Short mmCIF file of C-alpha atoms and ligand atoms in Angstrom, two decimals:
data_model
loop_
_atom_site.label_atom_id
_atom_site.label_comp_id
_atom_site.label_asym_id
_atom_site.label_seq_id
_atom_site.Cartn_x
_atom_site.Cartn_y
_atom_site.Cartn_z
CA UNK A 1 8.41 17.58 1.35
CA UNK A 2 11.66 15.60 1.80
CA UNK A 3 10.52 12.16 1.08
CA UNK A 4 8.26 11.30 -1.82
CA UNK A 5 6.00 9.62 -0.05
CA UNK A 6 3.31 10.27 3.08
CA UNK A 7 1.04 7.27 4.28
CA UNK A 8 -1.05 8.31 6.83
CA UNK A 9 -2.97 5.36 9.29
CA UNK A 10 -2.08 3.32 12.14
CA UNK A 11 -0.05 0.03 13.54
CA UNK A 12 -3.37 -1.54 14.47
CA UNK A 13 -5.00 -0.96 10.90
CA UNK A 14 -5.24 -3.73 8.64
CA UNK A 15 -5.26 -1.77 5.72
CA UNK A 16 -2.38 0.30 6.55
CA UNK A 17 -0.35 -2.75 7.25
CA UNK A 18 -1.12 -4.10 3.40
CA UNK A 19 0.34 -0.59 2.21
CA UNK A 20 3.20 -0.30 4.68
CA UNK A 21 4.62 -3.93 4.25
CA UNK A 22 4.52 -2.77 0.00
CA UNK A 23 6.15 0.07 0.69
CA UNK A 24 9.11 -1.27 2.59
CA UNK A 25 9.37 -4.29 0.31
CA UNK A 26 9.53 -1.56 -2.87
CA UNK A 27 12.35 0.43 -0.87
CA UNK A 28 10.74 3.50 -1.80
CA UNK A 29 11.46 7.23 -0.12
CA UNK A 30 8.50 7.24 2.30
CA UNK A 31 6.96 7.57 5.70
CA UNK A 32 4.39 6.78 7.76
CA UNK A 33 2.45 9.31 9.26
CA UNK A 34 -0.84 8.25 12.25
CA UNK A 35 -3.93 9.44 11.34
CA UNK A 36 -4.66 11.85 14.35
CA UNK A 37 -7.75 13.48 14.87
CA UNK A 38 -6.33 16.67 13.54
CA UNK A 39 -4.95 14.67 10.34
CA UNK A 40 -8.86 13.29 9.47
CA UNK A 41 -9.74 16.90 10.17
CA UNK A 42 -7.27 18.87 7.80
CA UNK A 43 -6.36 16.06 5.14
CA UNK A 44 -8.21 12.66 4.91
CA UNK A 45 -11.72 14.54 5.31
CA UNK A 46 -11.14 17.29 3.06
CA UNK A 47 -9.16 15.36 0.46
CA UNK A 48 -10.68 12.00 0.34
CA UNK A 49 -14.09 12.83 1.27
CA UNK A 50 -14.25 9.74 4.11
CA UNK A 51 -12.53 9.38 7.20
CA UNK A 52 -10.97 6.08 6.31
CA UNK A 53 -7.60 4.75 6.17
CA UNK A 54 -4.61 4.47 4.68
CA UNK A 55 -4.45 7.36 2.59
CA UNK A 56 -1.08 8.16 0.26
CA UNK A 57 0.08 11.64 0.02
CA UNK A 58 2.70 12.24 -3.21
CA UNK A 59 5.07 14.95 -3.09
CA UNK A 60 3.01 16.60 -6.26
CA UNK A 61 0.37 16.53 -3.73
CA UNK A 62 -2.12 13.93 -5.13
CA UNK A 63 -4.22 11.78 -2.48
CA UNK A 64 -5.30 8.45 -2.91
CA UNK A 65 -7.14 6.52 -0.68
CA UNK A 66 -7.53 1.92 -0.90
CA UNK A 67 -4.79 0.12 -0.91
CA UNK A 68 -5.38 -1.55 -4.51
CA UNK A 69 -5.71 1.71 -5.77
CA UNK A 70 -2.48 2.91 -3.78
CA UNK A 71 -0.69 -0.28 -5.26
CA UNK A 72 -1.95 0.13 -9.04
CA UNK A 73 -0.84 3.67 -8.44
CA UNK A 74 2.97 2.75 -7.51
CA UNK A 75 3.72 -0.40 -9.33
CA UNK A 76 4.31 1.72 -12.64
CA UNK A 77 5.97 4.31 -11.39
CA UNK A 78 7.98 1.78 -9.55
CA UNK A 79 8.77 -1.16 -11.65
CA UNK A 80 11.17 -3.07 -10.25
CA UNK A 81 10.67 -5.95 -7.96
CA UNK A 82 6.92 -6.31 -9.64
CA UNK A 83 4.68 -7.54 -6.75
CA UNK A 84 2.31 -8.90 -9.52
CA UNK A 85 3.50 -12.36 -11.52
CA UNK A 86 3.28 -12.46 -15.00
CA UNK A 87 2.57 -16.37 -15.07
CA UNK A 88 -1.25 -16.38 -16.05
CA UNK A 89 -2.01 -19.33 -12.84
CA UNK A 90 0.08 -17.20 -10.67
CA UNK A 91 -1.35 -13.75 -11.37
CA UNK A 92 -4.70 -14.89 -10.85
CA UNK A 93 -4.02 -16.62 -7.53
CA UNK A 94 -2.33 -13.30 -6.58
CA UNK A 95 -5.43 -11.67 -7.28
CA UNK A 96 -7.73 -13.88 -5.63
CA UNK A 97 -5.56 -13.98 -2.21
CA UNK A 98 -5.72 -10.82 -2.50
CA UNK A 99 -9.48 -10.74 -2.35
CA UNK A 100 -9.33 -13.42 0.43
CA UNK A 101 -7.05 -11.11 2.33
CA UNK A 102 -9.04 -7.89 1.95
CA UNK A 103 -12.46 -8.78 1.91
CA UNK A 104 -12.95 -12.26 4.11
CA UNK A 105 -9.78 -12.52 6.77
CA UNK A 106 -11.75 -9.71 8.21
CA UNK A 107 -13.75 -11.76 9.74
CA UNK A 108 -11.43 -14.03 11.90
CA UNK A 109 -9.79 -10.84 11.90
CA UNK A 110 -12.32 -8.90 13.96
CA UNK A 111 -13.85 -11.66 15.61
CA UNK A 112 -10.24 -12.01 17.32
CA UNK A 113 -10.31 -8.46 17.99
CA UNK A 114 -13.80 -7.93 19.32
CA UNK A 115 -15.17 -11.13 20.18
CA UNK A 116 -12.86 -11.47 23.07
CA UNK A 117 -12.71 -7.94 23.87
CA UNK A 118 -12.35 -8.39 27.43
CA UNK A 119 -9.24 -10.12 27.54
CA UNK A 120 -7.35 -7.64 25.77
CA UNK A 121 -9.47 -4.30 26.46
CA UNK A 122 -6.99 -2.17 28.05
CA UNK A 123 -4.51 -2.73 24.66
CA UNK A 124 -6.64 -2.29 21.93
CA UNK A 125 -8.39 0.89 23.43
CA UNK A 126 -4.95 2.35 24.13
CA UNK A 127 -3.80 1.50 20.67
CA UNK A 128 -7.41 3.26 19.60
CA UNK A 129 -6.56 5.64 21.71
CA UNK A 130 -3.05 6.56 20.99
CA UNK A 131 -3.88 6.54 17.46
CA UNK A 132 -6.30 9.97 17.73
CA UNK A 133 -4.44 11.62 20.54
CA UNK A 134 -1.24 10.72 20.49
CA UNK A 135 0.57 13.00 23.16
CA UNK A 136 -2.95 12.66 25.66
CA UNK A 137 -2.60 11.28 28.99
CA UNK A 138 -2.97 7.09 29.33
CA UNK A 139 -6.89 8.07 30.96
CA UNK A 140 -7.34 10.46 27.90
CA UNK A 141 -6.31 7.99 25.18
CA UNK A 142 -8.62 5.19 27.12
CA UNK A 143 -11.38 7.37 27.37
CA UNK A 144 -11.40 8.42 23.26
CA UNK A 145 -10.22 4.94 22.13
CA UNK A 146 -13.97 3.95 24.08
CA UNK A 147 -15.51 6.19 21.52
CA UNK A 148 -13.03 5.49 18.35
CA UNK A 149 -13.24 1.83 18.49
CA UNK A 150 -17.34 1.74 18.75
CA UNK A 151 -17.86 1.84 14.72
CA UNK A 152 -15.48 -0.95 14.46
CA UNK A 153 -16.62 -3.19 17.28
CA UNK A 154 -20.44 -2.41 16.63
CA UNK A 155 -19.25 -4.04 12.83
CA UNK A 156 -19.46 -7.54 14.20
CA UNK A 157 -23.17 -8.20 12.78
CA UNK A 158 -23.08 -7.12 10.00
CA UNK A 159 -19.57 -9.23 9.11
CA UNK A 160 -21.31 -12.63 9.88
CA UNK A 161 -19.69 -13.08 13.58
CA UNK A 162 -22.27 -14.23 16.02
CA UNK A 163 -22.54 -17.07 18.55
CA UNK A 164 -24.13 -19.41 15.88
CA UNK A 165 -20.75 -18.61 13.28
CA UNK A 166 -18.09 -18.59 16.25
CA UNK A 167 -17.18 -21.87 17.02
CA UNK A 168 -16.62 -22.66 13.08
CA UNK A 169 -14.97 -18.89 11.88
CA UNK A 170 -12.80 -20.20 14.88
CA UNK A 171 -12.28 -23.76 12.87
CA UNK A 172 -11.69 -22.62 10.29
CA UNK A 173 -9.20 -19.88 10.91
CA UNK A 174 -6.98 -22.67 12.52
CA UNK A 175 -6.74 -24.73 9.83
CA UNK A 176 -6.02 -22.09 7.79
CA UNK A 177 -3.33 -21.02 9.98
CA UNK A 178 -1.88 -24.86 10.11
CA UNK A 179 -2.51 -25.14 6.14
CA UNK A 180 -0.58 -21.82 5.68
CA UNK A 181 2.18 -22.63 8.14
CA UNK A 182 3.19 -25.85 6.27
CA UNK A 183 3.35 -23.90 3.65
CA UNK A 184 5.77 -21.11 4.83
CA UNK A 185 8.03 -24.13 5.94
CA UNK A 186 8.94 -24.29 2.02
CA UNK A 187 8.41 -20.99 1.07
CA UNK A 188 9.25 -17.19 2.01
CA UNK A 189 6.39 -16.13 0.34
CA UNK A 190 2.99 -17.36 -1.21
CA UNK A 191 4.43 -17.93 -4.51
CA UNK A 192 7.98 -18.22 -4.22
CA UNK A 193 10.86 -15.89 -3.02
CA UNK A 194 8.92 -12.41 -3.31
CA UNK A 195 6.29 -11.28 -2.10
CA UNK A 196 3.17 -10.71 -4.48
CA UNK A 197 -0.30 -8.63 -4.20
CA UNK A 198 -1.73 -11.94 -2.51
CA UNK A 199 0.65 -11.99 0.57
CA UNK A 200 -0.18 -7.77 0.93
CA UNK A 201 -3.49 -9.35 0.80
CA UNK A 202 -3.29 -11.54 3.77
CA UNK A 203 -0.33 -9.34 5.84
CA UNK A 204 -3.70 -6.77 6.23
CA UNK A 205 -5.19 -9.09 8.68
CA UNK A 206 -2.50 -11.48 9.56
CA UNK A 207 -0.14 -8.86 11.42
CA UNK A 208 -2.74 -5.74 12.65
CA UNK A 209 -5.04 -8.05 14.17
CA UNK A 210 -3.80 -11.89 14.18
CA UNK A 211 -0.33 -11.51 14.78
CA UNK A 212 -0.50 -8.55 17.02
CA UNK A 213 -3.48 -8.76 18.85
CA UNK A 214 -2.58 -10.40 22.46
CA UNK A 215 -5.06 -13.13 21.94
CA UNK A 216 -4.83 -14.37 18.13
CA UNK A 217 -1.22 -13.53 18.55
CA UNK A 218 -0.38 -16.22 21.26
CA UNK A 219 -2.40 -19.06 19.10
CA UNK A 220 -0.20 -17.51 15.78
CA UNK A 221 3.18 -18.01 17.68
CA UNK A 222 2.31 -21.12 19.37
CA UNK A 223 0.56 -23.13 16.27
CA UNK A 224 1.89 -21.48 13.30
CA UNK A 225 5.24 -20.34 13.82
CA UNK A 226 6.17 -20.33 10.43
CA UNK A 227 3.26 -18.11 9.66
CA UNK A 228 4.46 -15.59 12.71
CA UNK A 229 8.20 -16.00 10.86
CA UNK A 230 6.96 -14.48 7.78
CA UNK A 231 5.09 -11.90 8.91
CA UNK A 232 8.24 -10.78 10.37
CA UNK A 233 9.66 -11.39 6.79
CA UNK A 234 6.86 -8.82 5.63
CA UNK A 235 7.26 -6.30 7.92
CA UNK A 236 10.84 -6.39 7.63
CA UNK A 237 11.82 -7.52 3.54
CA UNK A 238 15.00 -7.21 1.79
CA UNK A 239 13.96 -4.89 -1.02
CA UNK A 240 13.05 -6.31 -4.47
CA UNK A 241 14.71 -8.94 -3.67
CA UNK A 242 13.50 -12.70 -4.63
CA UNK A 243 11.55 -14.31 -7.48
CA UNK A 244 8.06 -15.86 -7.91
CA UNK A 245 8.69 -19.42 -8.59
CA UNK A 246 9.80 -20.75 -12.20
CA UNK A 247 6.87 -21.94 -14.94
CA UNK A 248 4.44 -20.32 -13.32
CA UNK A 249 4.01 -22.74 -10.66
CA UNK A 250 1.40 -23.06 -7.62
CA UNK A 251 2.36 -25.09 -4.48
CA UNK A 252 0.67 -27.73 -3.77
CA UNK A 253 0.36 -26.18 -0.32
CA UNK A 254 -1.94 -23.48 -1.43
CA UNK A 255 -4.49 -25.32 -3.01
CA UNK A 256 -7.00 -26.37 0.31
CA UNK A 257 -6.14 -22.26 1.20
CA UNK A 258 -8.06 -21.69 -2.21
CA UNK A 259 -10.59 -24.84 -2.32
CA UNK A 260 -11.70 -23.11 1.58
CA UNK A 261 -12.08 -19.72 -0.49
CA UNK A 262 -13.50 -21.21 -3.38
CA UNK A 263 -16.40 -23.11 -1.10
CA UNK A 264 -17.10 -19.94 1.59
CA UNK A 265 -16.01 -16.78 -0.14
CA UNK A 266 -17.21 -16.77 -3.43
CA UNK A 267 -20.69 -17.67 -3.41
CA UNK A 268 -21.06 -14.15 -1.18
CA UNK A 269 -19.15 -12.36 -3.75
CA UNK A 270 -21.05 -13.56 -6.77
CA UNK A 271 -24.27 -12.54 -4.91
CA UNK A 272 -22.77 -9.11 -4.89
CA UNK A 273 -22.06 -9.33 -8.16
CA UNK A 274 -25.66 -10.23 -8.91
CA UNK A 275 -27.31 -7.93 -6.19
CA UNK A 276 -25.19 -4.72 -7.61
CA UNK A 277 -26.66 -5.76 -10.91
CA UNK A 278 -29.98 -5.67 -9.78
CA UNK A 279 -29.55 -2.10 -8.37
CA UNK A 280 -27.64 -1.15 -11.26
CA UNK A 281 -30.62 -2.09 -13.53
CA UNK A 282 -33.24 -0.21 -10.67
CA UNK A 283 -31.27 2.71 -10.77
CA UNK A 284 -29.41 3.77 -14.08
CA UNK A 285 -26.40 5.75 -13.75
CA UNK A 286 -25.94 5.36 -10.18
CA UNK A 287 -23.01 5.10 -7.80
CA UNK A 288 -23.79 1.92 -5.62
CA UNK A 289 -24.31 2.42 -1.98
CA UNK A 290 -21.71 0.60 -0.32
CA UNK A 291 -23.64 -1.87 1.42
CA UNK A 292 -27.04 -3.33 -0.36
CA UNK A 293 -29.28 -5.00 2.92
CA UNK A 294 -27.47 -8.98 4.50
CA UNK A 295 -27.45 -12.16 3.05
CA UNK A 296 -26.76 -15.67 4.07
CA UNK A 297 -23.16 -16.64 3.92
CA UNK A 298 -21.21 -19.67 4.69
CA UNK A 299 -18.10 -20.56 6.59
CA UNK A 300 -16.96 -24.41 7.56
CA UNK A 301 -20.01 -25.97 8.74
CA UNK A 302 -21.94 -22.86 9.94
CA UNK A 303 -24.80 -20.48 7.82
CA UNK A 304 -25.43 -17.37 9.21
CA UNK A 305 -26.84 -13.34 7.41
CA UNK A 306 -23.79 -11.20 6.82
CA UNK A 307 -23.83 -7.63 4.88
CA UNK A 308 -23.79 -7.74 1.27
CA UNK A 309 -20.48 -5.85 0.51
CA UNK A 310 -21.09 -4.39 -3.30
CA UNK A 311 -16.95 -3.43 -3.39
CA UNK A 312 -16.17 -7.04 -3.33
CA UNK A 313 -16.97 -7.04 -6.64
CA UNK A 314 -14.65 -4.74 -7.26
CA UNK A 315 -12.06 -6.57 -5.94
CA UNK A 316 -13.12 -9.59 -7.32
CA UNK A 317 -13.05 -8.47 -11.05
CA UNK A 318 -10.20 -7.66 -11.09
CA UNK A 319 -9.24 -11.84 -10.36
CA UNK A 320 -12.25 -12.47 -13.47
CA UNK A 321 -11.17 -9.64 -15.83
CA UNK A 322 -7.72 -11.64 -15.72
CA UNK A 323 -9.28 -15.00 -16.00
CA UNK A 324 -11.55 -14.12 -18.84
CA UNK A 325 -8.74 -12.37 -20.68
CA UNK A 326 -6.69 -16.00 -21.19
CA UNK A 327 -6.59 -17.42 -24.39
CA UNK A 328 -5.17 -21.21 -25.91
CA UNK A 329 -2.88 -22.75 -23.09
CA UNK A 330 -2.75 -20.04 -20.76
CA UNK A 331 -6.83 -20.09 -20.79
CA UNK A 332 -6.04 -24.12 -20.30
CA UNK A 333 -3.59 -24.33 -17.74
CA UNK A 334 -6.11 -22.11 -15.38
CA UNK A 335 -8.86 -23.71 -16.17
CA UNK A 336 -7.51 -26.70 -15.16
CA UNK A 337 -6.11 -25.37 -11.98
CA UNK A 338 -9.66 -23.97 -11.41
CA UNK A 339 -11.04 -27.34 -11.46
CA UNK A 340 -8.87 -28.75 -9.20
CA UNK A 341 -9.63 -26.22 -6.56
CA UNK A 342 -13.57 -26.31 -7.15
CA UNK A 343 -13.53 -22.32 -8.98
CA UNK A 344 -14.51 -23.17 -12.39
CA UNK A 345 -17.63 -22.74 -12.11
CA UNK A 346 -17.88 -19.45 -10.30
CA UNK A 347 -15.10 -18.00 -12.64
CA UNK A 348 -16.81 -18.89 -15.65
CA UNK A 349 -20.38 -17.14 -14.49
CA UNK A 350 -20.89 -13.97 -16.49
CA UNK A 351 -20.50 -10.52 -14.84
CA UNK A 352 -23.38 -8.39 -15.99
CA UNK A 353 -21.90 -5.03 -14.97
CA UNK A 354 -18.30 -4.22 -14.40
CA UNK A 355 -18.01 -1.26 -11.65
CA UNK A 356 -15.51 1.53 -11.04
CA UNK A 357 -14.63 3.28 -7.87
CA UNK A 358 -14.84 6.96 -8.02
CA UNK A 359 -13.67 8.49 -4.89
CA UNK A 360 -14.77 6.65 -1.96
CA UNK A 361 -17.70 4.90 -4.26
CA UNK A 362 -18.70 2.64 -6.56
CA UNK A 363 -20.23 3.38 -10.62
CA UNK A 364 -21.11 1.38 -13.11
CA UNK A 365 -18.59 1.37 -16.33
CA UNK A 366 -19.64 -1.13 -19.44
CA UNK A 367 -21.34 -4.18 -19.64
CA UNK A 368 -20.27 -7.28 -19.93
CA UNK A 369 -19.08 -8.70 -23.32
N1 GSH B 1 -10.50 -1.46 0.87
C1 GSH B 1 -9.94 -0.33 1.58
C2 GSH B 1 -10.41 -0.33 2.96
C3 GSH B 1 -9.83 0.69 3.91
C4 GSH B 1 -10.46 0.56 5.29
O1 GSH B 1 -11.53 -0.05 5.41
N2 GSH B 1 -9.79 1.09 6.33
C5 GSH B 1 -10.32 1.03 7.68
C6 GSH B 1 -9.19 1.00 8.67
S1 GSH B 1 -8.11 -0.39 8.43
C7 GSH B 1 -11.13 2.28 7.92
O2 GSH B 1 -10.60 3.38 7.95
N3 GSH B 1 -12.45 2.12 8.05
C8 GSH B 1 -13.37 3.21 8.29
C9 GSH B 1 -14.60 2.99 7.50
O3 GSH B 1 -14.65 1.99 6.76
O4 GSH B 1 -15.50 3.82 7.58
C10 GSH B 1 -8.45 -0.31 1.39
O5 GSH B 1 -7.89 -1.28 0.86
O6 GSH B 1 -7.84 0.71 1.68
#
């Protein structure tokens, strides 16, 4: 093939927006492909095993499919204009926005998508639509974006959004929005002058859904126009260009982002954590379904039963495995940053069993030391 690089997946997928906004900001020789009906059928199906998106497609012909292992899979052979800092208190904020980006913004994310469905029906079934068939008639693309949307919209449950969470997954979105627009007032990026794996993190949800969207996209523009400016900026970067900021420095600015994530997020992931050990120990040797049964979560000021996700952990360890690697100051300087944004404690609680992904699915690897 003439470019190096194939992503197949969509302009209203949140993961394909993580991969897409990387791949511009590494300049690499790529391009983006929709995931048609016929592409599940003759690629992602047969080569990834799922029909999920984004998938990457190398000239050599290899096929990976998540976007973490898409990025772990480039940064090497790409070097320059490393999206990861090498500052210990940077890196692991990098990883842990990441987390926040890919495993909780989905639920503002899809409550603005679904929840208020009927104010923006006729777009997101088109873009549904369009997606699968893309030279069908407007009826056509309606009619199959009906029946390609239902897996997503039916997700709502299951995520945590339901008329007891609304009102505060509302809340709390908007001050996140108004904590991370003072923050773009200072700064390109979440850490300085290029972007790192926590703003791919957050782009995800922040342009598919939030910033795209007709509904969350009219409250982005109107209260957090510095946060609609640099989506722009991540859609649109200036190739390995900029720096994370000097002395491994943290603005000040991201701290109540992280205390919020700290507080809601991981007390569900360190259930996972615990609930994949469980099964782990019930079932030796086996690859982890992906969800394991709901349990009560918390966001702002309301409790409700949301699915118990056993690839957080996944994503999650890789933010410990970092943390727990620090020794003398470096170990110092994040454990004091830790404790100012109320994550000691969950960082320091021991992982029984590490897990690796194996083609669509989760296995146990070693214990914990
Ligand atoms: N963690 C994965 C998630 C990919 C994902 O969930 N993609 C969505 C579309 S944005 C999908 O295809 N979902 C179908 C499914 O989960 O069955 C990644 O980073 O690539």
């Amino acid at each position: 093939m003439a470019v190096e690089y194939i992503v197949y997946g969509a302009d209203h997928s949140y993961y394909t927006g993580k991969v897409r906004a990387y791949m511009r900001y590494k300049g690499l020789n790529w391009e983006e492909r929709t995931a048609t009906q016929e592409v599940y059928k003759s690629i992602i199906l047969p080569k990834i095993g799922a029909p999920i998106v984004p998938v990457l497609e190398t000239a050599d012909g290899e096929y990976i499919q998540d976007t973490t292992d898409i990025i772990d899979f480039l940064e090497p052979r790409h070097p320059a204009g490393s999206v990861c800092p090498a500052g210990p208190v940077q890196r692991l904020v990098a990883l842990l926005f990441e987390l926040y980006g890919d495993e909780w913004l989905v639920i503002p994310a899809m409550h603005y998508r679904w929840s208020v469905i009927d104010q923006q029906r006729e777009f997101i079934l088109k873009e549904f639509g369009r997606m699968s068939n893309p030279n069908g008639s407007e009826e056509e693309q309606i009619a199959i974006g009906e029946k390609t949307s239902k897996g997503f919209s039916r997700m709502l449950p299951a995520l945590g959004i339901s008329e007891a969470t609304i009102p505060a997954i509302e809340a709390v979105y908007l001050e996140f929005l108004d904590q991370l627009d003072k923050h773009f007032e200072q700064h390109n990026f979440l850490l300085g002058s290029r972007p790192s794996i926590g703003d791919f993190g957050f782009i995800g949800p922040l342009y598919a859904h939030l910033a795209r969207d007709p509904v969350p996209k009219a409250i982005m523009q109107e209260r957090a126009p510095n946060v609609f400016a640099w989506v722009e900026r991540m859609n649109n970067p200036n190739p390995l260009s900029g720096e994370f900021l000097a002395d491994d420095e943290v603005p000040e600015t991201l701290l109540p982002i992280l205390k919020t994530q700290m507080k809601d997020q991981l007390p569900d992931v360190l259930d996972a954590v615990a609930k994949n050990a469980a099964w782990l120990e019930a079932n030796p040797g086996g690859n982890i379904p992906r969800f394991l049964g709901m349990h009560s979560f918390t966001t702002g000021d309301a409790s409700g039963e949301r699915v118990i996700s056993s690839f957080a952990q996944w994503m999650y360890q890789r933010a410990y495995i970092h943390y727990q690697s620090l020794q003398g100051q470096d170990r110092e300087a994040a454990d004091q940053f830790l404790k100012a944004v109320g994550g000691y404690e969950s960082l320091s609680t021991p992982m029984p069993k590490r897990l690796e992904r194996k083609a669509g699915q989760l296995e146990l690897v070693e214990a914990d030391s």
